[in-house]
Amino acid sequence: MTGNELWIVRHGPTEWSRSGRHTSATDLPLLEDGEDDARALGERLADVDAALVLTSPRLRARRTAELAGFADAQLDDDLTEWGYGEYEGITTPAIREQRPGWDIWTDGCPGGESPDEVGARLDRVVARVLAASGPVIAFAHGHSLRVLTARWLGLPVSEGRLFKLDTATVSLLGHERDSPVVVRWNS
């Protein structure tokens, strides 16, 4: 097993992330303070000698990478947010009014992605990180990064629910001996 590190960075806040609306394909810009938060991420990542920097193709992730000092980050479609389908732009409480007990981690989204589909995408990111020649930084989204963390740890997609992830945060995944671990979370 490799000793590669994976630095995961959630994009800065947008209008919908602030209000709890599910945002996947809707390409919202960062809020003004979200841009400030993204610039501050650069200081926290300045000492990372990354072999590879990846970003979701969505504007909010690309802009976060750019403002953090990684304008040349490679676009990776596998890092896009969970495809919410019919639930795009809707909050969890509103969804549960129509579908009591709904849980993205086990139910997925009608017209969007299932947990297995999201897991397969993020498994490809894990493989790419493990094949890299050193540390990797990935700029992406709340649910996709939580799934990425679960898959890094060898857990089912549904266990991503255990990793609350705030906007404009840096987390670090790595290894202790041969075991994948969370080194730092939500910093």
PDB file of C-alpha atoms in Angstrom:
ATOM      1  CA  MET A   1       0.000   0.000   0.000  1.00  0.00           C
ATOM      2  CA  THR A   2       1.227   3.466  -0.837  1.00  0.00           C
ATOM      3  CA  GLY A   3       1.879   6.168   1.696  1.00  0.00           C
ATOM      4  CA  ASN A   4       0.299   8.859  -0.483  1.00  0.00           C
ATOM      5  CA  GLU A   5      -1.592  11.649   1.172  1.00  0.00           C
ATOM      6  CA  LEU A   6      -4.880  13.001  -0.110  1.00  0.00           C
ATOM      7  CA  TRP A   7      -5.673  16.588   0.824  1.00  0.00           C
ATOM      8  CA  ILE A   8      -9.391  17.153   0.300  1.00  0.00           C
ATOM      9  CA  VAL A   9     -10.704  20.694   0.037  1.00  0.00           C
ATOM     10  CA  ARG A  10     -14.386  21.558   0.010  1.00  0.00           C
ATOM     11  CA  HIS A  11     -15.234  24.634  -2.029  1.00  0.00           C
ATOM     12  CA  GLY A  12     -16.114  27.921  -0.382  1.00  0.00           C
ATOM     13  CA  PRO A  13     -19.738  28.756   0.427  1.00  0.00           C
ATOM     14  CA  THR A  14     -22.364  29.480  -2.220  1.00  0.00           C
ATOM     15  CA  GLU A  15     -25.891  30.771  -1.782  1.00  0.00           C
ATOM     16  CA  TRP A  16     -27.280  27.226  -1.936  1.00  0.00           C
ATOM     17  CA  SER A  17     -24.676  25.611   0.335  1.00  0.00           C
ATOM     18  CA  ARG A  18     -25.553  28.244   2.943  1.00  0.00           C
ATOM     19  CA  SER A  19     -29.259  27.467   2.692  1.00  0.00           C
ATOM     20  CA  GLY A  20     -28.863  23.676   2.593  1.00  0.00           C
ATOM     21  CA  ARG A  21     -30.130  23.286  -0.979  1.00  0.00           C
ATOM     22  CA  HIS A  22     -28.701  20.279  -2.829  1.00  0.00           C
ATOM     23  CA  THR A  23     -26.351  21.600  -5.520  1.00  0.00           C
ATOM     24  CA  SER A  24     -24.816  19.385  -8.138  1.00  0.00           C
ATOM     25  CA  ALA A  25     -25.222  20.444 -11.764  1.00  0.00           C
ATOM     26  CA  THR A  26     -26.350  24.004 -10.981  1.00  0.00           C
ATOM     27  CA  ASP A  27     -23.140  25.967 -11.438  1.00  0.00           C
ATOM     28  CA  LEU A  28     -23.322  28.613  -8.730  1.00  0.00           C
ATOM     29  CA  PRO A  29     -20.545  31.102  -7.990  1.00  0.00           C
ATOM     30  CA  LEU A  30     -18.916  31.464  -4.605  1.00  0.00           C
ATOM     31  CA  LEU A  31     -20.327  34.132  -2.320  1.00  0.00           C
ATOM     32  CA  GLU A  32     -18.055  37.123  -1.707  1.00  0.00           C
ATOM     33  CA  ASP A  33     -17.006  35.760   1.689  1.00  0.00           C
ATOM     34  CA  GLY A  34     -16.628  32.365  -0.012  1.00  0.00           C
ATOM     35  CA  GLU A  35     -13.986  33.903  -2.251  1.00  0.00           C
ATOM     36  CA  ASP A  36     -12.229  35.280   0.839  1.00  0.00           C
ATOM     37  CA  ASP A  37     -12.386  31.820   2.429  1.00  0.00           C
ATOM     38  CA  ALA A  38     -10.926  30.275  -0.733  1.00  0.00           C
ATOM     39  CA  ARG A  39      -7.987  32.686  -0.685  1.00  0.00           C
ATOM     40  CA  ALA A  40      -7.305  31.744   2.938  1.00  0.00           C
ATOM     41  CA  LEU A  41      -7.126  28.071   1.950  1.00  0.00           C
ATOM     42  CA  GLY A  42      -3.997  28.876  -0.030  1.00  0.00           C
ATOM     43  CA  GLU A  43      -2.080  29.665   3.152  1.00  0.00           C
ATOM     44  CA  ARG A  44      -3.094  26.331   4.670  1.00  0.00           C
ATOM     45  CA  LEU A  45      -1.985  24.435   1.560  1.00  0.00           C
ATOM     46  CA  ALA A  46       1.191  26.397   0.832  1.00  0.00           C
ATOM     47  CA  ASP A  47       3.532  23.759   2.268  1.00  0.00           C
ATOM     48  CA  VAL A  48       1.951  20.816   0.422  1.00  0.00           C
ATOM     49  CA  ASP A  49       4.334  19.668  -2.310  1.00  0.00           C
ATOM     50  CA  ALA A  50       1.569  18.193  -4.452  1.00  0.00           C
ATOM     51  CA  ALA A  51       2.381  15.752  -7.218  1.00  0.00           C
ATOM     52  CA  LEU A  52      -1.123  16.232  -8.583  1.00  0.00           C
ATOM     53  CA  VAL A  53      -3.917  18.772  -8.033  1.00  0.00           C
ATOM     54  CA  LEU A  54      -7.426  17.842  -9.143  1.00  0.00           C
ATOM     55  CA  THR A  55     -10.671  19.767  -9.176  1.00  0.00           C
ATOM     56  CA  SER A  56     -14.284  19.122  -9.936  1.00  0.00           C
ATOM     57  CA  PRO A  57     -15.249  20.916 -13.155  1.00  0.00           C
ATOM     58  CA  ARG A  58     -17.966  22.896 -11.335  1.00  0.00           C
ATOM     59  CA  LEU A  59     -17.331  26.645 -11.096  1.00  0.00           C
ATOM     60  CA  ARG A  60     -17.428  26.746  -7.287  1.00  0.00           C
ATOM     61  CA  ALA A  61     -14.680  24.111  -6.987  1.00  0.00           C
ATOM     62  CA  ARG A  62     -12.559  25.492  -9.848  1.00  0.00           C
ATOM     63  CA  ARG A  63     -12.772  29.019  -8.429  1.00  0.00           C
ATOM     64  CA  THR A  64     -11.814  27.771  -4.970  1.00  0.00           C
ATOM     65  CA  ALA A  65      -8.774  26.020  -6.452  1.00  0.00           C
ATOM     66  CA  GLU A  66      -7.823  29.128  -8.412  1.00  0.00           C
ATOM     67  CA  LEU A  67      -8.120  31.508  -5.447  1.00  0.00           C
ATOM     68  CA  ALA A  68      -6.186  29.072  -3.248  1.00  0.00           C
ATOM     69  CA  GLY A  69      -3.306  29.276  -5.727  1.00  0.00           C
ATOM     70  CA  PHE A  70      -3.979  26.188  -7.867  1.00  0.00           C
ATOM     71  CA  ALA A  71      -5.283  27.677 -11.112  1.00  0.00           C
ATOM     72  CA  ASP A  72      -3.670  24.825 -13.077  1.00  0.00           C
ATOM     73  CA  ALA A  73      -5.602  22.097 -11.244  1.00  0.00           C
ATOM     74  CA  GLN A  74      -6.651  19.264 -13.566  1.00  0.00           C
ATOM     75  CA  LEU A  75     -10.377  18.868 -14.142  1.00  0.00           C
ATOM     76  CA  ASP A  76     -11.684  15.490 -13.004  1.00  0.00           C
ATOM     77  CA  ASP A  77     -15.336  14.707 -13.761  1.00  0.00           C
ATOM     78  CA  ASP A  78     -15.232  11.955 -11.119  1.00  0.00           C
ATOM     79  CA  LEU A  79     -15.043  14.677  -8.447  1.00  0.00           C
ATOM     80  CA  THR A  80     -18.371  16.280  -9.384  1.00  0.00           C
ATOM     81  CA  GLU A  81     -21.006  16.417  -6.694  1.00  0.00           C
ATOM     82  CA  TRP A  82     -23.526  13.604  -6.237  1.00  0.00           C
ATOM     83  CA  GLY A  83     -26.039  13.891  -9.091  1.00  0.00           C
ATOM     84  CA  TYR A  84     -29.181  14.980  -7.239  1.00  0.00           C
ATOM     85  CA  GLY A  85     -31.538  14.661 -10.222  1.00  0.00           C
ATOM     86  CA  GLU A  86     -35.071  15.653  -9.182  1.00  0.00           C
ATOM     87  CA  TYR A  87     -33.743  16.855  -5.814  1.00  0.00           C
ATOM     88  CA  GLU A  88     -31.468  19.532  -7.309  1.00  0.00           C
ATOM     89  CA  GLY A  89     -32.042  22.818  -5.480  1.00  0.00           C
ATOM     90  CA  ILE A  90     -34.210  21.253  -2.774  1.00  0.00           C
ATOM     91  CA  THR A  91     -33.390  20.930   0.932  1.00  0.00           C
ATOM     92  CA  THR A  92     -33.510  17.636   2.824  1.00  0.00           C
ATOM     93  CA  PRO A  93     -36.507  18.745   4.981  1.00  0.00           C
ATOM     94  CA  ALA A  94     -38.460  19.638   1.821  1.00  0.00           C
ATOM     95  CA  ILE A  95     -37.619  16.275   0.236  1.00  0.00           C
ATOM     96  CA  ARG A  96     -38.709  14.457   3.384  1.00  0.00           C
ATOM     97  CA  GLU A  97     -42.095  16.212   3.295  1.00  0.00           C
ATOM     98  CA  GLN A  98     -42.754  14.305   0.074  1.00  0.00           C
ATOM     99  CA  ARG A  99     -40.690  11.223   0.881  1.00  0.00           C
ATOM    100  CA  PRO A 100     -40.526  10.610   4.645  1.00  0.00           C
ATOM    101  CA  GLY A 101     -37.372   8.880   5.805  1.00  0.00           C
ATOM    102  CA  TRP A 102     -35.418   9.668   2.644  1.00  0.00           C
ATOM    103  CA  ASP A 103     -31.663   9.254   3.116  1.00  0.00           C
ATOM    104  CA  ILE A 104     -29.268  10.127   0.318  1.00  0.00           C
ATOM    105  CA  TRP A 105     -26.708   7.652   1.666  1.00  0.00           C
ATOM    106  CA  THR A 106     -28.946   4.657   1.037  1.00  0.00           C
ATOM    107  CA  ASP A 107     -31.670   5.897  -1.323  1.00  0.00           C
ATOM    108  CA  GLY A 108     -29.828   8.030  -3.844  1.00  0.00           C
ATOM    109  CA  CYS A 109     -31.811  10.477  -5.948  1.00  0.00           C
ATOM    110  CA  PRO A 110     -34.542   9.881  -8.560  1.00  0.00           C
ATOM    111  CA  GLY A 111     -33.283  11.021 -11.932  1.00  0.00           C
ATOM    112  CA  GLY A 112     -29.826  11.344 -10.381  1.00  0.00           C
ATOM    113  CA  GLU A 113     -27.202   8.972  -9.043  1.00  0.00           C
ATOM    114  CA  SER A 114     -27.427   5.937  -6.810  1.00  0.00           C
ATOM    115  CA  PRO A 115     -24.945   5.389  -3.981  1.00  0.00           C
ATOM    116  CA  ASP A 116     -23.233   2.673  -6.064  1.00  0.00           C
ATOM    117  CA  GLU A 117     -22.778   5.017  -9.030  1.00  0.00           C
ATOM    118  CA  VAL A 118     -21.246   7.735  -6.866  1.00  0.00           C
ATOM    119  CA  GLY A 119     -19.022   5.168  -5.145  1.00  0.00           C
ATOM    120  CA  ALA A 120     -17.707   3.873  -8.485  1.00  0.00           C
ATOM    121  CA  ARG A 121     -16.696   7.405  -9.510  1.00  0.00           C
ATOM    122  CA  LEU A 122     -14.904   8.080  -6.253  1.00  0.00           C
ATOM    123  CA  ASP A 123     -13.178   4.675  -6.346  1.00  0.00           C
ATOM    124  CA  ARG A 124     -11.527   5.864  -9.570  1.00  0.00           C
ATOM    125  CA  VAL A 125     -10.275   8.958  -7.740  1.00  0.00           C
ATOM    126  CA  VAL A 126      -8.831   6.785  -4.956  1.00  0.00           C
ATOM    127  CA  ALA A 127      -7.016   4.675  -7.563  1.00  0.00           C
ATOM    128  CA  ARG A 128      -5.659   7.813  -9.220  1.00  0.00           C
ATOM    129  CA  VAL A 129      -4.368   9.127  -5.887  1.00  0.00           C
ATOM    130  CA  LEU A 130      -2.722   5.823  -4.998  1.00  0.00           C
ATOM    131  CA  ALA A 131      -0.977   5.787  -8.394  1.00  0.00           C
ATOM    132  CA  ALA A 132       0.360   9.348  -8.020  1.00  0.00           C
ATOM    133  CA  SER A 133       4.017   9.989  -7.291  1.00  0.00           C
ATOM    134  CA  GLY A 134       3.273  12.009  -4.141  1.00  0.00           C
ATOM    135  CA  PRO A 135       0.606  13.998  -2.303  1.00  0.00           C
ATOM    136  CA  VAL A 136      -2.611  14.868  -4.138  1.00  0.00           C
ATOM    137  CA  ILE A 137      -4.942  17.806  -3.509  1.00  0.00           C
ATOM    138  CA  ALA A 138      -8.591  17.459  -4.570  1.00  0.00           C
ATOM    139  CA  PHE A 139     -11.034  20.396  -4.681  1.00  0.00           C
ATOM    140  CA  ALA A 140     -14.654  19.265  -4.704  1.00  0.00           C
ATOM    141  CA  HIS A 141     -18.000  19.141  -2.895  1.00  0.00           C
ATOM    142  CA  GLY A 142     -19.557  18.051   0.387  1.00  0.00           C
ATOM    143  CA  HIS A 143     -21.201  14.751  -0.502  1.00  0.00           C
ATOM    144  CA  SER A 144     -18.626  13.681  -3.077  1.00  0.00           C
ATOM    145  CA  LEU A 145     -15.738  14.298  -0.669  1.00  0.00           C
ATOM    146  CA  ARG A 146     -17.538  12.440   2.107  1.00  0.00           C
ATOM    147  CA  VAL A 147     -17.995   9.456  -0.234  1.00  0.00           C
ATOM    148  CA  LEU A 148     -14.345   9.777  -1.264  1.00  0.00           C
ATOM    149  CA  THR A 149     -13.358   9.594   2.403  1.00  0.00           C
ATOM    150  CA  ALA A 150     -15.481   6.510   3.023  1.00  0.00           C
ATOM    151  CA  ARG A 151     -14.031   4.773  -0.026  1.00  0.00           C
ATOM    152  CA  TRP A 152     -10.455   5.795   0.965  1.00  0.00           C
ATOM    153  CA  LEU A 153     -11.063   4.029   4.272  1.00  0.00           C
ATOM    154  CA  GLY A 154     -12.548   0.969   2.567  1.00  0.00           C
ATOM    155  CA  LEU A 155     -16.033   1.716   3.903  1.00  0.00           C
ATOM    156  CA  PRO A 156     -19.347   1.526   2.042  1.00  0.00           C
ATOM    157  CA  VAL A 157     -20.664   4.740   0.484  1.00  0.00           C
ATOM    158  CA  SER A 158     -23.341   4.942   3.204  1.00  0.00           C
ATOM    159  CA  GLU A 159     -20.660   5.566   5.823  1.00  0.00           C
ATOM    160  CA  GLY A 160     -19.919   8.925   4.241  1.00  0.00           C
ATOM    161  CA  ARG A 161     -22.754  10.107   6.489  1.00  0.00           C
ATOM    162  CA  LEU A 162     -20.282   9.966   9.392  1.00  0.00           C
ATOM    163  CA  PHE A 163     -18.031  12.701   7.995  1.00  0.00           C
ATOM    164  CA  LYS A 164     -19.709  16.105   8.296  1.00  0.00           C
ATOM    165  CA  LEU A 165     -17.734  18.451   6.072  1.00  0.00           C
ATOM    166  CA  ASP A 166     -17.943  22.234   6.225  1.00  0.00           C
ATOM    167  CA  THR A 167     -17.348  24.595   3.307  1.00  0.00           C
ATOM    168  CA  ALA A 168     -13.863  26.012   2.755  1.00  0.00           C
ATOM    169  CA  THR A 169     -12.153  23.352   4.851  1.00  0.00           C
ATOM    170  CA  VAL A 170      -9.047  21.245   4.387  1.00  0.00           C
ATOM    171  CA  SER A 171      -8.943  17.611   5.473  1.00  0.00           C
ATOM    172  CA  LEU A 172      -6.125  15.110   5.145  1.00  0.00           C
ATOM    173  CA  LEU A 173      -6.364  11.410   4.397  1.00  0.00           C
ATOM    174  CA  GLY A 174      -3.280   9.247   4.656  1.00  0.00           C
ATOM    175  CA  HIS A 175      -1.934   5.987   5.991  1.00  0.00           C
ATOM    176  CA  GLU A 176      -0.687   4.669   9.293  1.00  0.00           C
ATOM    177  CA  ARG A 177       1.483   1.709   8.453  1.00  0.00           C
ATOM    178  CA  ASP A 178      -0.666  -0.137   5.900  1.00  0.00           C
ATOM    179  CA  SER A 179      -4.026   1.224   7.045  1.00  0.00           C
ATOM    180  CA  PRO A 180      -5.795   4.162   5.393  1.00  0.00           C
ATOM    181  CA  VAL A 181      -6.690   6.779   8.015  1.00  0.00           C
ATOM    182  CA  VAL A 182      -8.156  10.228   8.535  1.00  0.00           C
ATOM    183  CA  VAL A 183      -5.197  12.354   9.612  1.00  0.00           C
ATOM    184  CA  ARG A 184      -7.014  15.689   9.940  1.00  0.00           C
ATOM    185  CA  TRP A 185     -10.643  16.665   9.444  1.00  0.00           C
ATOM    186  CA  ASN A 186     -12.525  19.916   8.790  1.00  0.00           C
ATOM    187  CA  SER A 187      -9.610  22.218   9.512  1.00  0.00           C
TER     188      SER A 187
END
